[in-house]
CSV table of N, CA and C in Angstrom, one decimal:
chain,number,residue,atom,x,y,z
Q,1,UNK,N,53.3,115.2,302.6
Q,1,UNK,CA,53.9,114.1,303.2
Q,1,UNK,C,55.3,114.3,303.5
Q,2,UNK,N,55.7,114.2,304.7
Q,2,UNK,CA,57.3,113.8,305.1
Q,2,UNK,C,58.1,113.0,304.6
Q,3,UNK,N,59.1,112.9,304.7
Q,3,UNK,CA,60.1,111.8,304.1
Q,3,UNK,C,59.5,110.4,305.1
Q,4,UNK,N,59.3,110.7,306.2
Q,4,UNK,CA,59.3,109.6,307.3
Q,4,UNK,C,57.9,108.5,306.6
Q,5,UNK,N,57.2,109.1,306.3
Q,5,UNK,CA,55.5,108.7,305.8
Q,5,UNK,C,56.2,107.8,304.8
Q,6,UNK,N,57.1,108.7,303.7
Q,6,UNK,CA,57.1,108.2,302.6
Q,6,UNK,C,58.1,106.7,302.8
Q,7,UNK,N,59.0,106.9,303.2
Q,7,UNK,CA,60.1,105.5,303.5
Q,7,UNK,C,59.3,104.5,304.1
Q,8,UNK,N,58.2,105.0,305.2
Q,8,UNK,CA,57.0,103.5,306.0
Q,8,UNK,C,56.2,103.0,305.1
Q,9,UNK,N,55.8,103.5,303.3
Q,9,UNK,CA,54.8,103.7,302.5
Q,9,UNK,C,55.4,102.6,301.5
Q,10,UNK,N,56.8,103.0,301.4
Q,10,UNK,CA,57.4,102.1,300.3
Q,10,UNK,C,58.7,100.9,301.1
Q,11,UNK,N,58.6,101.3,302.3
Q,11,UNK,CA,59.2,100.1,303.0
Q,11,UNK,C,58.8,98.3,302.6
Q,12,UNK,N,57.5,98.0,303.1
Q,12,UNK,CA,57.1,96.7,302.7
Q,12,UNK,C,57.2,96.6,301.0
Q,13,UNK,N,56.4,97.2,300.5
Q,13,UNK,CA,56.7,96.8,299.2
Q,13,UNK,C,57.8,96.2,298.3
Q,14,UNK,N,59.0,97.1,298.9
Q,14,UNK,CA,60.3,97.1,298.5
Q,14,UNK,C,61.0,96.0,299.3
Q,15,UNK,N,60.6,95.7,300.3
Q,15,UNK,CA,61.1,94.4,300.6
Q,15,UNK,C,60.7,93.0,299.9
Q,16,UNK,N,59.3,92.9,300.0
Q,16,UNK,CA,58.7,91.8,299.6
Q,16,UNK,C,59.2,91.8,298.0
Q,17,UNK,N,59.3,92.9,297.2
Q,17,UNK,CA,60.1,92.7,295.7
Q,17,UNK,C,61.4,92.0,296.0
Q,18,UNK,N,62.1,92.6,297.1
Q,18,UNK,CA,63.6,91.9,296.9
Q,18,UNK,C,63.4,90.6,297.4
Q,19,UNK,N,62.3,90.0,298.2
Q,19,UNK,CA,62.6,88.6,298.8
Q,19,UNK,C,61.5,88.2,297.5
Q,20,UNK,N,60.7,88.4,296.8
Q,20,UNK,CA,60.2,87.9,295.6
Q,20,UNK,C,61.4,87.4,294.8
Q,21,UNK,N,62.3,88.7,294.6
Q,21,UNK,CA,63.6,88.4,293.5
Q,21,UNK,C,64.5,87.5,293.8
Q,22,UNK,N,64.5,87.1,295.2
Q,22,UNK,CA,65.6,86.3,295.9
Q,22,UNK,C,65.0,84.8,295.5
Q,23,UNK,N,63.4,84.6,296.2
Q,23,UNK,CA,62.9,83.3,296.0
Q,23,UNK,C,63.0,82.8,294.4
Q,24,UNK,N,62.9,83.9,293.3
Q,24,UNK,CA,62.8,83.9,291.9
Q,24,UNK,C,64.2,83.1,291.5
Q,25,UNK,N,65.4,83.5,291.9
Q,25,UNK,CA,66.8,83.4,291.2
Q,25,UNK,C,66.9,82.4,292.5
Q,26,UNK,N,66.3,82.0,293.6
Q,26,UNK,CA,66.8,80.6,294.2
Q,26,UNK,C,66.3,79.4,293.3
Q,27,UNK,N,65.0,79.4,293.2
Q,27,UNK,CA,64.1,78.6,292.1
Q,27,UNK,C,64.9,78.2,291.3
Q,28,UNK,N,65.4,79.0,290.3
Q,28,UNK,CA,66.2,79.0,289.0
Q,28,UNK,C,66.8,78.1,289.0
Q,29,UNK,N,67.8,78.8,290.3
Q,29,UNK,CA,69.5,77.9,290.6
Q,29,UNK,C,68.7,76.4,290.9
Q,30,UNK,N,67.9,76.0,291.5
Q,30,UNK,CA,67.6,74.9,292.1
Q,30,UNK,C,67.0,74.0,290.9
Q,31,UNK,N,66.3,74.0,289.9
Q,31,UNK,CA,65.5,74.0,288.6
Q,31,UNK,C,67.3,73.6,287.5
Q,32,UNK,N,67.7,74.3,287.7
Q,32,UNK,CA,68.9,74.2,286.8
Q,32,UNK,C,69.7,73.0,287.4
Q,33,UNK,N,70.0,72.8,289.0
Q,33,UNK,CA,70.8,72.4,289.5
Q,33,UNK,C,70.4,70.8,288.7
Q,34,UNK,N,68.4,70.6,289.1
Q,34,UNK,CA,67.8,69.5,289.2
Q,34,UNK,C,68.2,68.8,287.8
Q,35,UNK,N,67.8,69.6,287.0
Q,35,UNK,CA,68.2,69.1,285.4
Q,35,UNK,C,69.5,68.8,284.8
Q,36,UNK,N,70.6,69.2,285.7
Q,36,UNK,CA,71.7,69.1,284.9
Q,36,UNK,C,72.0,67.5,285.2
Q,37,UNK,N,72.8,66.9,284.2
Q,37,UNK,CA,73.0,65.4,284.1
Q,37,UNK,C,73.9,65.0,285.2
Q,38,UNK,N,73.7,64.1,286.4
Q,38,UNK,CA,74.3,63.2,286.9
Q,38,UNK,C,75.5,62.7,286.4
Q,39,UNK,N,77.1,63.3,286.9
Q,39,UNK,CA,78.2,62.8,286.5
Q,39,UNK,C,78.6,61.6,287.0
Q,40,UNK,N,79.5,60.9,286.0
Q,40,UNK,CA,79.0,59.3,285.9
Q,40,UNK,C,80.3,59.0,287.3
Q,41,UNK,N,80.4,58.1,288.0
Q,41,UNK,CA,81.0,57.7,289.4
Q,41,UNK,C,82.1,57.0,289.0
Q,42,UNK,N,83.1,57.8,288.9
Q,42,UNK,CA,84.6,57.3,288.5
Q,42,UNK,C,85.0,55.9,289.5
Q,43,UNK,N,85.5,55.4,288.4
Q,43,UNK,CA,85.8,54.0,289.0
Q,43,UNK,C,86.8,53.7,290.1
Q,44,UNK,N,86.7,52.7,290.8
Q,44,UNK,CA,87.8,52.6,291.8
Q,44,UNK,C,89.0,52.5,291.6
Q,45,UNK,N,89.8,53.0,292.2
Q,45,UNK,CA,91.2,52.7,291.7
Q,45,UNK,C,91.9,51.2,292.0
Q,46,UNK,N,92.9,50.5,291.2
Q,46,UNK,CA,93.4,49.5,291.0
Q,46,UNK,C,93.7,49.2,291.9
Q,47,UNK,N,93.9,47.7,292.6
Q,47,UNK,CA,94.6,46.9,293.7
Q,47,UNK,C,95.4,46.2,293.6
Q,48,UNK,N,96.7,46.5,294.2
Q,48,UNK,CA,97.4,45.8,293.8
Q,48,UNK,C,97.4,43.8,294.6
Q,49,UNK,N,97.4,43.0,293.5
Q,49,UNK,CA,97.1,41.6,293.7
Q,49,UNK,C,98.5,41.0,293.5
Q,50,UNK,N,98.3,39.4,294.1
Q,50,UNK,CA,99.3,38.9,293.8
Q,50,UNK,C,98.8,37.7,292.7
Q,51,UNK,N,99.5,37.7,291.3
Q,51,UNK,CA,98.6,37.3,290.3
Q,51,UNK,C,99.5,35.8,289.7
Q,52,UNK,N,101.1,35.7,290.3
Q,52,UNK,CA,102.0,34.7,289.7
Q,52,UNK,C,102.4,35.5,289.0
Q,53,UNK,N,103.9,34.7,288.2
Q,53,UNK,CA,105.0,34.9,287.1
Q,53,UNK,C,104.3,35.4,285.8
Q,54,UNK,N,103.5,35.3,285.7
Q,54,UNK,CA,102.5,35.8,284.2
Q,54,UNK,C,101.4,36.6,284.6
Q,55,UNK,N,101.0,38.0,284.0
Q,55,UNK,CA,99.7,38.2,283.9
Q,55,UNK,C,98.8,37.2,282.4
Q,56,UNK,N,97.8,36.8,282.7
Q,56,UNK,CA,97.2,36.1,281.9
Q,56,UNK,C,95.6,37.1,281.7
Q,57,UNK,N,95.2,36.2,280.9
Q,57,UNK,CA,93.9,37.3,280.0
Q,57,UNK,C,92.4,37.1,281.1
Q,58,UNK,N,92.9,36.0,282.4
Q,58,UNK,CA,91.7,35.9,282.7
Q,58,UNK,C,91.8,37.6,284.2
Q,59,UNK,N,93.1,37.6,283.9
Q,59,UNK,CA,92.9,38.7,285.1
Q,59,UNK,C,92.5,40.1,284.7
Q,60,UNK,N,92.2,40.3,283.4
Q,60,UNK,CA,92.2,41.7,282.9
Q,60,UNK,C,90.8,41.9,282.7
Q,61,UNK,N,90.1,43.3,283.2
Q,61,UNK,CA,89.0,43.5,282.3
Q,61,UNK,C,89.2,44.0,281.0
Q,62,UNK,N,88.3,44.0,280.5
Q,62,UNK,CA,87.7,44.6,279.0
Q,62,UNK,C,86.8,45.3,278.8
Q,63,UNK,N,86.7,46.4,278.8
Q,63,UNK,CA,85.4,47.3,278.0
Q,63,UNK,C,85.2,47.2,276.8
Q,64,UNK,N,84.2,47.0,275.5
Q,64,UNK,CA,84.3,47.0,273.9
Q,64,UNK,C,83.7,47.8,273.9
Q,65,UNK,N,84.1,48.9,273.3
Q,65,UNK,CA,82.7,50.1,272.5
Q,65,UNK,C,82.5,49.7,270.8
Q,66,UNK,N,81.2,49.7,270.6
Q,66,UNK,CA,81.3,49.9,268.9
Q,66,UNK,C,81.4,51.5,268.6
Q,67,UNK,N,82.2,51.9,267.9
Q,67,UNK,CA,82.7,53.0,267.1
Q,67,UNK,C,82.3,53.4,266.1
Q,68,UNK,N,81.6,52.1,265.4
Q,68,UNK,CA,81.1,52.2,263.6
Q,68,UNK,C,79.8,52.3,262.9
Q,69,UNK,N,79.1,52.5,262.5
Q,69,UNK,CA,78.3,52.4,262.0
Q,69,UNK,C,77.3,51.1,261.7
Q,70,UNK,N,78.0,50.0,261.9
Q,70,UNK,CA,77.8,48.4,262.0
Q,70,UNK,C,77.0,48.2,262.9
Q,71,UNK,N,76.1,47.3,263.1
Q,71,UNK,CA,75.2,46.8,264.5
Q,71,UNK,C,76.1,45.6,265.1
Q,72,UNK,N,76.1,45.3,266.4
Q,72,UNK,CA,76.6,44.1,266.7
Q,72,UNK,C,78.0,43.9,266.8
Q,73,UNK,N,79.0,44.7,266.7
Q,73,UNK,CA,80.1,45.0,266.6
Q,73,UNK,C,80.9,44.3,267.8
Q,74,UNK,N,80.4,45.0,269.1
Q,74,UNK,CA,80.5,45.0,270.2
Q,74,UNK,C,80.2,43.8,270.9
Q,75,UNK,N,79.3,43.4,270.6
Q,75,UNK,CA,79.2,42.1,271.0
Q,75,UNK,C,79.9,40.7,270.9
Q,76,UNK,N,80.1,41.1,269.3
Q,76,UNK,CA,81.0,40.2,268.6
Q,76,UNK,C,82.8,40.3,269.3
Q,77,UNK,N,82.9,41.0,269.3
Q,77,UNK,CA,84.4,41.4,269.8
Q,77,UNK,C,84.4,41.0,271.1
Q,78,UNK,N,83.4,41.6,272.0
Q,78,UNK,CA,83.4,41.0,273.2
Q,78,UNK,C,83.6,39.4,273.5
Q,79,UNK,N,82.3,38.7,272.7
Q,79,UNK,CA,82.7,37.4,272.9
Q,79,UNK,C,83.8,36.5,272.6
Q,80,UNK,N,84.5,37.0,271.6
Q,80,UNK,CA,86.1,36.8,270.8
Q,80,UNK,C,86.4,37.1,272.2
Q,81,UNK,N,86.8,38.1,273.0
Q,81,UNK,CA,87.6,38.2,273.8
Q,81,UNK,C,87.2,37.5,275.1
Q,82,UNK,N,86.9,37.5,275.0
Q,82,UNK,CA,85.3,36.2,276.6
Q,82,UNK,C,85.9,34.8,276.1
Q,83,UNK,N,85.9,34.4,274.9
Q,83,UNK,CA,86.6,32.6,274.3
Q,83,UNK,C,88.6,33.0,274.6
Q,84,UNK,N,89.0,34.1,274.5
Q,84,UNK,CA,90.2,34.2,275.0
Q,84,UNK,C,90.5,34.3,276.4
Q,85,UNK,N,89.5,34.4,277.0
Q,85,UNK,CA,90.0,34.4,278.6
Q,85,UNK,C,89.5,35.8,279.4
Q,86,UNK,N,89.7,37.0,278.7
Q,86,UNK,CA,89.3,38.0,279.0
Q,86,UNK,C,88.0,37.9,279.5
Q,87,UNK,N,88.2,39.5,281.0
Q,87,UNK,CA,86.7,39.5,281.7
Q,87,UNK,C,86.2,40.6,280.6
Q,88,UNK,N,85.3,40.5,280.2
Q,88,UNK,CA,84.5,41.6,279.1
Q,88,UNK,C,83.4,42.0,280.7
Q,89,UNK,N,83.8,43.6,280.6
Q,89,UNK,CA,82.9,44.3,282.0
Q,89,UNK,C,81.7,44.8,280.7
Q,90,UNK,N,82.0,45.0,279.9
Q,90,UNK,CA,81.3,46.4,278.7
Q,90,UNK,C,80.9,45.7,277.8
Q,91,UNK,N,80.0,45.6,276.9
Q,91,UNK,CA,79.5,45.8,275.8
Q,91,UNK,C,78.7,46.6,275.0
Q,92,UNK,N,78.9,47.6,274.2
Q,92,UNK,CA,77.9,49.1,274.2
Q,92,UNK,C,78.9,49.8,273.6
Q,93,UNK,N,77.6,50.3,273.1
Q,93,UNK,CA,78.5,51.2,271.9
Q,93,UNK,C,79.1,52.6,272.6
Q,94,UNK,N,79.8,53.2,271.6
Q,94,UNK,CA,81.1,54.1,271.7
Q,94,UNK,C,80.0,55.5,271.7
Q,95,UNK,N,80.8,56.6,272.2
Q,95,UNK,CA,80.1,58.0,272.8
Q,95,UNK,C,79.9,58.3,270.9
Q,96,UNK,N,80.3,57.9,269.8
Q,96,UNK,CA,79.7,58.5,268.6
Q,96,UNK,C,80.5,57.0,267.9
Q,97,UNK,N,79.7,57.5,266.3
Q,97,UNK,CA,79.9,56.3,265.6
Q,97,UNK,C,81.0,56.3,263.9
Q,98,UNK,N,81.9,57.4,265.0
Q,98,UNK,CA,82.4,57.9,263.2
Q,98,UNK,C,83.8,57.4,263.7
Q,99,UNK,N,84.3,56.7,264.3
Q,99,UNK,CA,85.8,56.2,265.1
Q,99,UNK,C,86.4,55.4,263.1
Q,100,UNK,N,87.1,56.0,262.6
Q,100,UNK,CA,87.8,55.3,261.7
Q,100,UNK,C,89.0,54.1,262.1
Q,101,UNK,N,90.1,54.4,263.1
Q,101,UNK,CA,90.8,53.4,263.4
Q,101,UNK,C,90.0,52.6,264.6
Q,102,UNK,N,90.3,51.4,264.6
Q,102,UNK,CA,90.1,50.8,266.0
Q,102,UNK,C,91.5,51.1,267.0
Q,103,UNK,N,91.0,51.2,267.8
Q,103,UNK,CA,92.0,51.9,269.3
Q,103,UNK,C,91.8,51.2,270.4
Q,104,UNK,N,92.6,50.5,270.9
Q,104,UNK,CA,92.9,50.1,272.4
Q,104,UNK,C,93.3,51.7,273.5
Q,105,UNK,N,92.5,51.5,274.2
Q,105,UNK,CA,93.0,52.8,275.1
Q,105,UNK,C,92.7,52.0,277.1
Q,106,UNK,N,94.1,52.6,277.4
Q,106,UNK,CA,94.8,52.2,278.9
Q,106,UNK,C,95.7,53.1,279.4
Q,107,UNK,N,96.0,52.6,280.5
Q,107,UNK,CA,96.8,53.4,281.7
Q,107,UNK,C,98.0,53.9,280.8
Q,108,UNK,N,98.9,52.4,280.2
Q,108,UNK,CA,100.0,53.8,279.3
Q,108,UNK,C,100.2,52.4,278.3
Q,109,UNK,N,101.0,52.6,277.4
Q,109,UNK,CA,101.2,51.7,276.8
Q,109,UNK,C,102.6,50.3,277.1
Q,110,UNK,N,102.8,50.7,278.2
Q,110,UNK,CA,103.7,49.8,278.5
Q,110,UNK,C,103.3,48.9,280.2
Q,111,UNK,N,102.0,49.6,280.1
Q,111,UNK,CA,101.0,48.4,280.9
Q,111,UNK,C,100.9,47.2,280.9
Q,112,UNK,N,100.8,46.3,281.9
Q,112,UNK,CA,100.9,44.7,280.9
Q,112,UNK,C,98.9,44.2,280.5
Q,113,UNK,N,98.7,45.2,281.6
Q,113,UNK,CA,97.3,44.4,281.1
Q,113,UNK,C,96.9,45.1,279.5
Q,114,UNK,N,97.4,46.4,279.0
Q,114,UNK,CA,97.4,46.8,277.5
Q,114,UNK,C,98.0,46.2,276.8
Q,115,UNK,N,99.4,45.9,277.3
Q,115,UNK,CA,100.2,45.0,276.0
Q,115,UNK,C,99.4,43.4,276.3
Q,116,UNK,N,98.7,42.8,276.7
Q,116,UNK,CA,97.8,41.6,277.0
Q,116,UNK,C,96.9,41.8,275.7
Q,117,UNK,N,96.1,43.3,276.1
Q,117,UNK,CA,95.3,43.1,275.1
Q,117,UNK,C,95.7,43.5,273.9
Q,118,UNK,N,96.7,44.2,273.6
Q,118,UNK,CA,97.1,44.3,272.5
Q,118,UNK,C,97.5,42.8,271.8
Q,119,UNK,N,97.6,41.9,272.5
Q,119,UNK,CA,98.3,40.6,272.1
Q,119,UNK,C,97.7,40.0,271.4
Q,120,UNK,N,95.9,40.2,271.0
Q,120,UNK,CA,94.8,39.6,270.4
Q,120,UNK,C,95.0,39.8,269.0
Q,121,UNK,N,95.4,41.4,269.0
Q,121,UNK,CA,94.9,41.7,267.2
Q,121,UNK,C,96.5,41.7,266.5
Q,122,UNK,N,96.8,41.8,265.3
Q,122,UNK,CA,97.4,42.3,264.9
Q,122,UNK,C,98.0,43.6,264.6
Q,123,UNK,N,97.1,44.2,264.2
Q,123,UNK,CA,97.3,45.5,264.0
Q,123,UNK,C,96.4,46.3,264.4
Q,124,UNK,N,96.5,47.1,265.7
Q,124,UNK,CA,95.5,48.0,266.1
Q,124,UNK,C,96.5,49.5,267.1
Q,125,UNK,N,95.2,50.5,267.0
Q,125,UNK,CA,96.1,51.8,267.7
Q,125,UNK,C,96.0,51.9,269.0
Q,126,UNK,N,96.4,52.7,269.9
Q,126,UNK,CA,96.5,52.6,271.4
Q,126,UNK,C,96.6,53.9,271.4
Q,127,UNK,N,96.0,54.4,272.4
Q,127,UNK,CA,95.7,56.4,273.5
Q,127,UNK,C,95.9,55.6,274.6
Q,128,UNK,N,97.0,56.4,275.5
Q,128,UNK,CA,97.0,56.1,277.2
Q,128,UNK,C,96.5,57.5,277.7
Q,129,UNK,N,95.2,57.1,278.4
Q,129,UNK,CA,94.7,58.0,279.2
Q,129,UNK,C,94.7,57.9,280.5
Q,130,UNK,N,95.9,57.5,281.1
Q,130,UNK,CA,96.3,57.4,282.7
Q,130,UNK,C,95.2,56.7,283.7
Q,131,UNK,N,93.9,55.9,283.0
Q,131,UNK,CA,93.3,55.5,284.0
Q,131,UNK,C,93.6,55.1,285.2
Q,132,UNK,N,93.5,55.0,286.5
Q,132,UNK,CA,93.4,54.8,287.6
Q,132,UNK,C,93.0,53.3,287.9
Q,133,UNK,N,91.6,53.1,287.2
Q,133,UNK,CA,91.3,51.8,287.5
Q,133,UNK,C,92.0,50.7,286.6
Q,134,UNK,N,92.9,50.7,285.6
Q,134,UNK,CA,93.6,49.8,284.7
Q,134,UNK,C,92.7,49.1,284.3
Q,135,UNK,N,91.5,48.9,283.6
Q,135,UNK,CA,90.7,48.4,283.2
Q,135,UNK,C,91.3,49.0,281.6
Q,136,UNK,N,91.2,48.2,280.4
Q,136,UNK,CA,90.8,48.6,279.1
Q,136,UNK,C,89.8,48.3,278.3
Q,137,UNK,N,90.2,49.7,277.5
Q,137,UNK,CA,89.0,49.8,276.2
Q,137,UNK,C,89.4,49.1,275.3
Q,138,UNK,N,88.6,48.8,274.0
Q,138,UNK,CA,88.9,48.6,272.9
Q,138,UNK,C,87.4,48.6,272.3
Q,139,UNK,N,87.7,50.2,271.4
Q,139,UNK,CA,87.0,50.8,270.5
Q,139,UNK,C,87.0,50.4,269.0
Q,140,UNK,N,85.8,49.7,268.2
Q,140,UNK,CA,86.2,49.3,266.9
Q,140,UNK,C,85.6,50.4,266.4
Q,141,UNK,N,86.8,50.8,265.2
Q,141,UNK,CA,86.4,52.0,264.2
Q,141,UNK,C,85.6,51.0,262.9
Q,142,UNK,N,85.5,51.7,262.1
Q,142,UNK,CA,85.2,51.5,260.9
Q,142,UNK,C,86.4,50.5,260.3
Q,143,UNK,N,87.5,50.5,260.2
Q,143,UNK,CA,88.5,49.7,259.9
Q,143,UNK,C,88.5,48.4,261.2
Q,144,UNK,N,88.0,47.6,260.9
Q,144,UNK,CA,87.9,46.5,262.3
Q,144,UNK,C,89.3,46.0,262.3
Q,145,UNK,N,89.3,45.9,263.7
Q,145,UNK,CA,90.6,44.9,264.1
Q,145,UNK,C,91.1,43.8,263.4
Q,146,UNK,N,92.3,43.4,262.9
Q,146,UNK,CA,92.4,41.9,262.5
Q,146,UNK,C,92.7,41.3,264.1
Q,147,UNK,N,92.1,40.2,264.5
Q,147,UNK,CA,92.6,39.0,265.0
Q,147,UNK,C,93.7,38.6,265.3
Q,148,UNK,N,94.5,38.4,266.1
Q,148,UNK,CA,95.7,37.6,266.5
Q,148,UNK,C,95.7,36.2,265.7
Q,149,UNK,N,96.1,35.9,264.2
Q,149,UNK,CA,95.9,34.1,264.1
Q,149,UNK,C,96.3,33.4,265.0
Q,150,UNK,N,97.5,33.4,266.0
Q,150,UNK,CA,97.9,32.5,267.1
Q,150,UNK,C,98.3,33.1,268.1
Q,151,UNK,N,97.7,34.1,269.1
Q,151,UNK,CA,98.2,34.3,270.2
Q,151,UNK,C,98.7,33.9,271.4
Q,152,UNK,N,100.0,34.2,271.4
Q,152,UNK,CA,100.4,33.9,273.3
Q,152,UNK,C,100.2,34.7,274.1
Q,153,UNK,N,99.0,34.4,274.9
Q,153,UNK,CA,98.9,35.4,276.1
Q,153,UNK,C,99.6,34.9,277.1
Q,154,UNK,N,100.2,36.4,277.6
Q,154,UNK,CA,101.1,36.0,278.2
Q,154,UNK,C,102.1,37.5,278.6
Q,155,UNK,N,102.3,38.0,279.7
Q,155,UNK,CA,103.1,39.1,279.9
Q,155,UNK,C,103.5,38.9,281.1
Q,156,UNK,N,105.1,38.9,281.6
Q,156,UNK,CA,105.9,38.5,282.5
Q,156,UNK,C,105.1,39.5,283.6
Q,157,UNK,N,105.3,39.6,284.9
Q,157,UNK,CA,105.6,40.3,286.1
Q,157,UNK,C,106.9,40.1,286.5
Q,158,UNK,N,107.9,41.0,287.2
Q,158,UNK,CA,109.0,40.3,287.5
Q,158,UNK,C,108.9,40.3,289.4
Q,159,UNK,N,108.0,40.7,289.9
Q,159,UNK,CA,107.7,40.3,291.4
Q,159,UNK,C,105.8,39.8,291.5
Q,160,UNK,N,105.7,39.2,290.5
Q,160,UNK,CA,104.1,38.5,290.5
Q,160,UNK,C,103.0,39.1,290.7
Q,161,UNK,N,103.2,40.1,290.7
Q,161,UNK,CA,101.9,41.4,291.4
Q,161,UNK,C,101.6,41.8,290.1
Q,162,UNK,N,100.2,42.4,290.3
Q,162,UNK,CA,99.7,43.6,289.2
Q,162,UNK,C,98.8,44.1,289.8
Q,163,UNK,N,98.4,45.9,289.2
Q,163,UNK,CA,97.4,46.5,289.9
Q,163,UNK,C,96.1,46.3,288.9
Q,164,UNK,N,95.1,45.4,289.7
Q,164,UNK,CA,94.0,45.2,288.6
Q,164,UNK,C,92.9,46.0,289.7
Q,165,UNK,N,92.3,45.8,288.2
Q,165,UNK,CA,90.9,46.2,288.9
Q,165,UNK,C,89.8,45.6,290.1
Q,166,UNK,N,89.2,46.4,290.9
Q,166,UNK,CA,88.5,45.2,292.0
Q,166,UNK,C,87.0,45.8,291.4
Q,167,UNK,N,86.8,45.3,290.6
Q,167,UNK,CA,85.4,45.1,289.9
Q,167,UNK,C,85.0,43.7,290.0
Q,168,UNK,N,83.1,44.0,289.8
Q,168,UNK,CA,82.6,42.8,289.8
Q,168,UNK,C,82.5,42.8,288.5
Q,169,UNK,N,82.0,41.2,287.9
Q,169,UNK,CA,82.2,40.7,286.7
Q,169,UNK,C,80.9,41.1,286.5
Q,170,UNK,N,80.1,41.8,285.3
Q,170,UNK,CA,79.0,42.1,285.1
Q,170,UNK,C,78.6,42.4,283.3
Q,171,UNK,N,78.3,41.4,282.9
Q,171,UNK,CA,78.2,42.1,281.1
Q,171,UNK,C,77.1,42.8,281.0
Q,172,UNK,N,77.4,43.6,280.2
Q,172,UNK,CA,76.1,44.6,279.5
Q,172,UNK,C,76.4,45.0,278.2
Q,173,UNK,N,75.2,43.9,277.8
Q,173,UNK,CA,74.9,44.0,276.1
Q,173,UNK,C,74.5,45.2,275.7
Q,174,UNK,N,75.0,46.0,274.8
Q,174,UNK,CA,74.4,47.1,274.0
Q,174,UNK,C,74.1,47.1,272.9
């Protein structure tokens, strides 16, 4: 046998292995692509509105996560804040359930719709994670929030504007 015989002999074979190997590791990629989790649809960013001389609690959303180990946490909190005025978008618990402080988390802390909601409890902590949409959390840990006994809601604007959120009002009980 020639070389020539021999390269016509192992020609196909050796192709159909590499388009086997090609279809094999496309498969994969496509099988992996399918399974991996759907990243969740970042929210819209804030608009700026014209809201009057005060932000008030009915202009702010609310997210509640439960944090604790407690059932019902979240709901309860929610509706406390729903009888204060607040839009509660969230009710549902927290990505784990070992949160020891309760935490307000917002755009920064000198937000007005964070210092709004800070204005409920007495004593609670705050994380500014620069959100975009200005919507806030409030996570109860294991140490639950105290209550505001007499809250004034109430945070100046000094040109009447604020950037709120353009969400629809929608609860979801968890």
């Amino acid at each position: 046998m020639d070389a020539r015989r021999i390269v016509r002999a192992l020609k196909t074979p050796v192709t159909l292995l590499i388009l086997a190997a090609m279809v094999y590791f496309a498969a994969r990629w496509g099988m992996d692509a399918a399974r991996a989790p759907i990243p969740p649809r970042p929210l819209d960013p804030c608009v700026v509105q014209e809201v009057g001389p005060v932000l008030k609690p009915e202009h702010v959303y609310v997210m509640v996560y439960n944090g604790s180990k407690q059932d019902g946490l979240a709901k309860r909190l929610g509706q406390i804040l729903s009888a204060d005025g607040f839009k509660v978008y969230k009710r549902t618990n927290a990505d784990r359930d070992d949160y020891v402080q309760s935490v307000v988390k917002g755009h920064s802390e000198d937000s007005p719709e964070v210092i709004l909601v800070r204005q409920a409890f007495e004593n609670i902590g705050f994380e500014a994670d620069g959100r975009a949409d200005r919507t806030v959390d409030v996570i109860i840990g294991a140490e639950q929030p105290a209550p505001h006994p007499a809250p004034e809601f109430g945070v100046p604007l000094p040109d009447g504007k604020a950037c709120l959120p353009d969400l629809k009002l929608t609860n979801t009980d968890g």
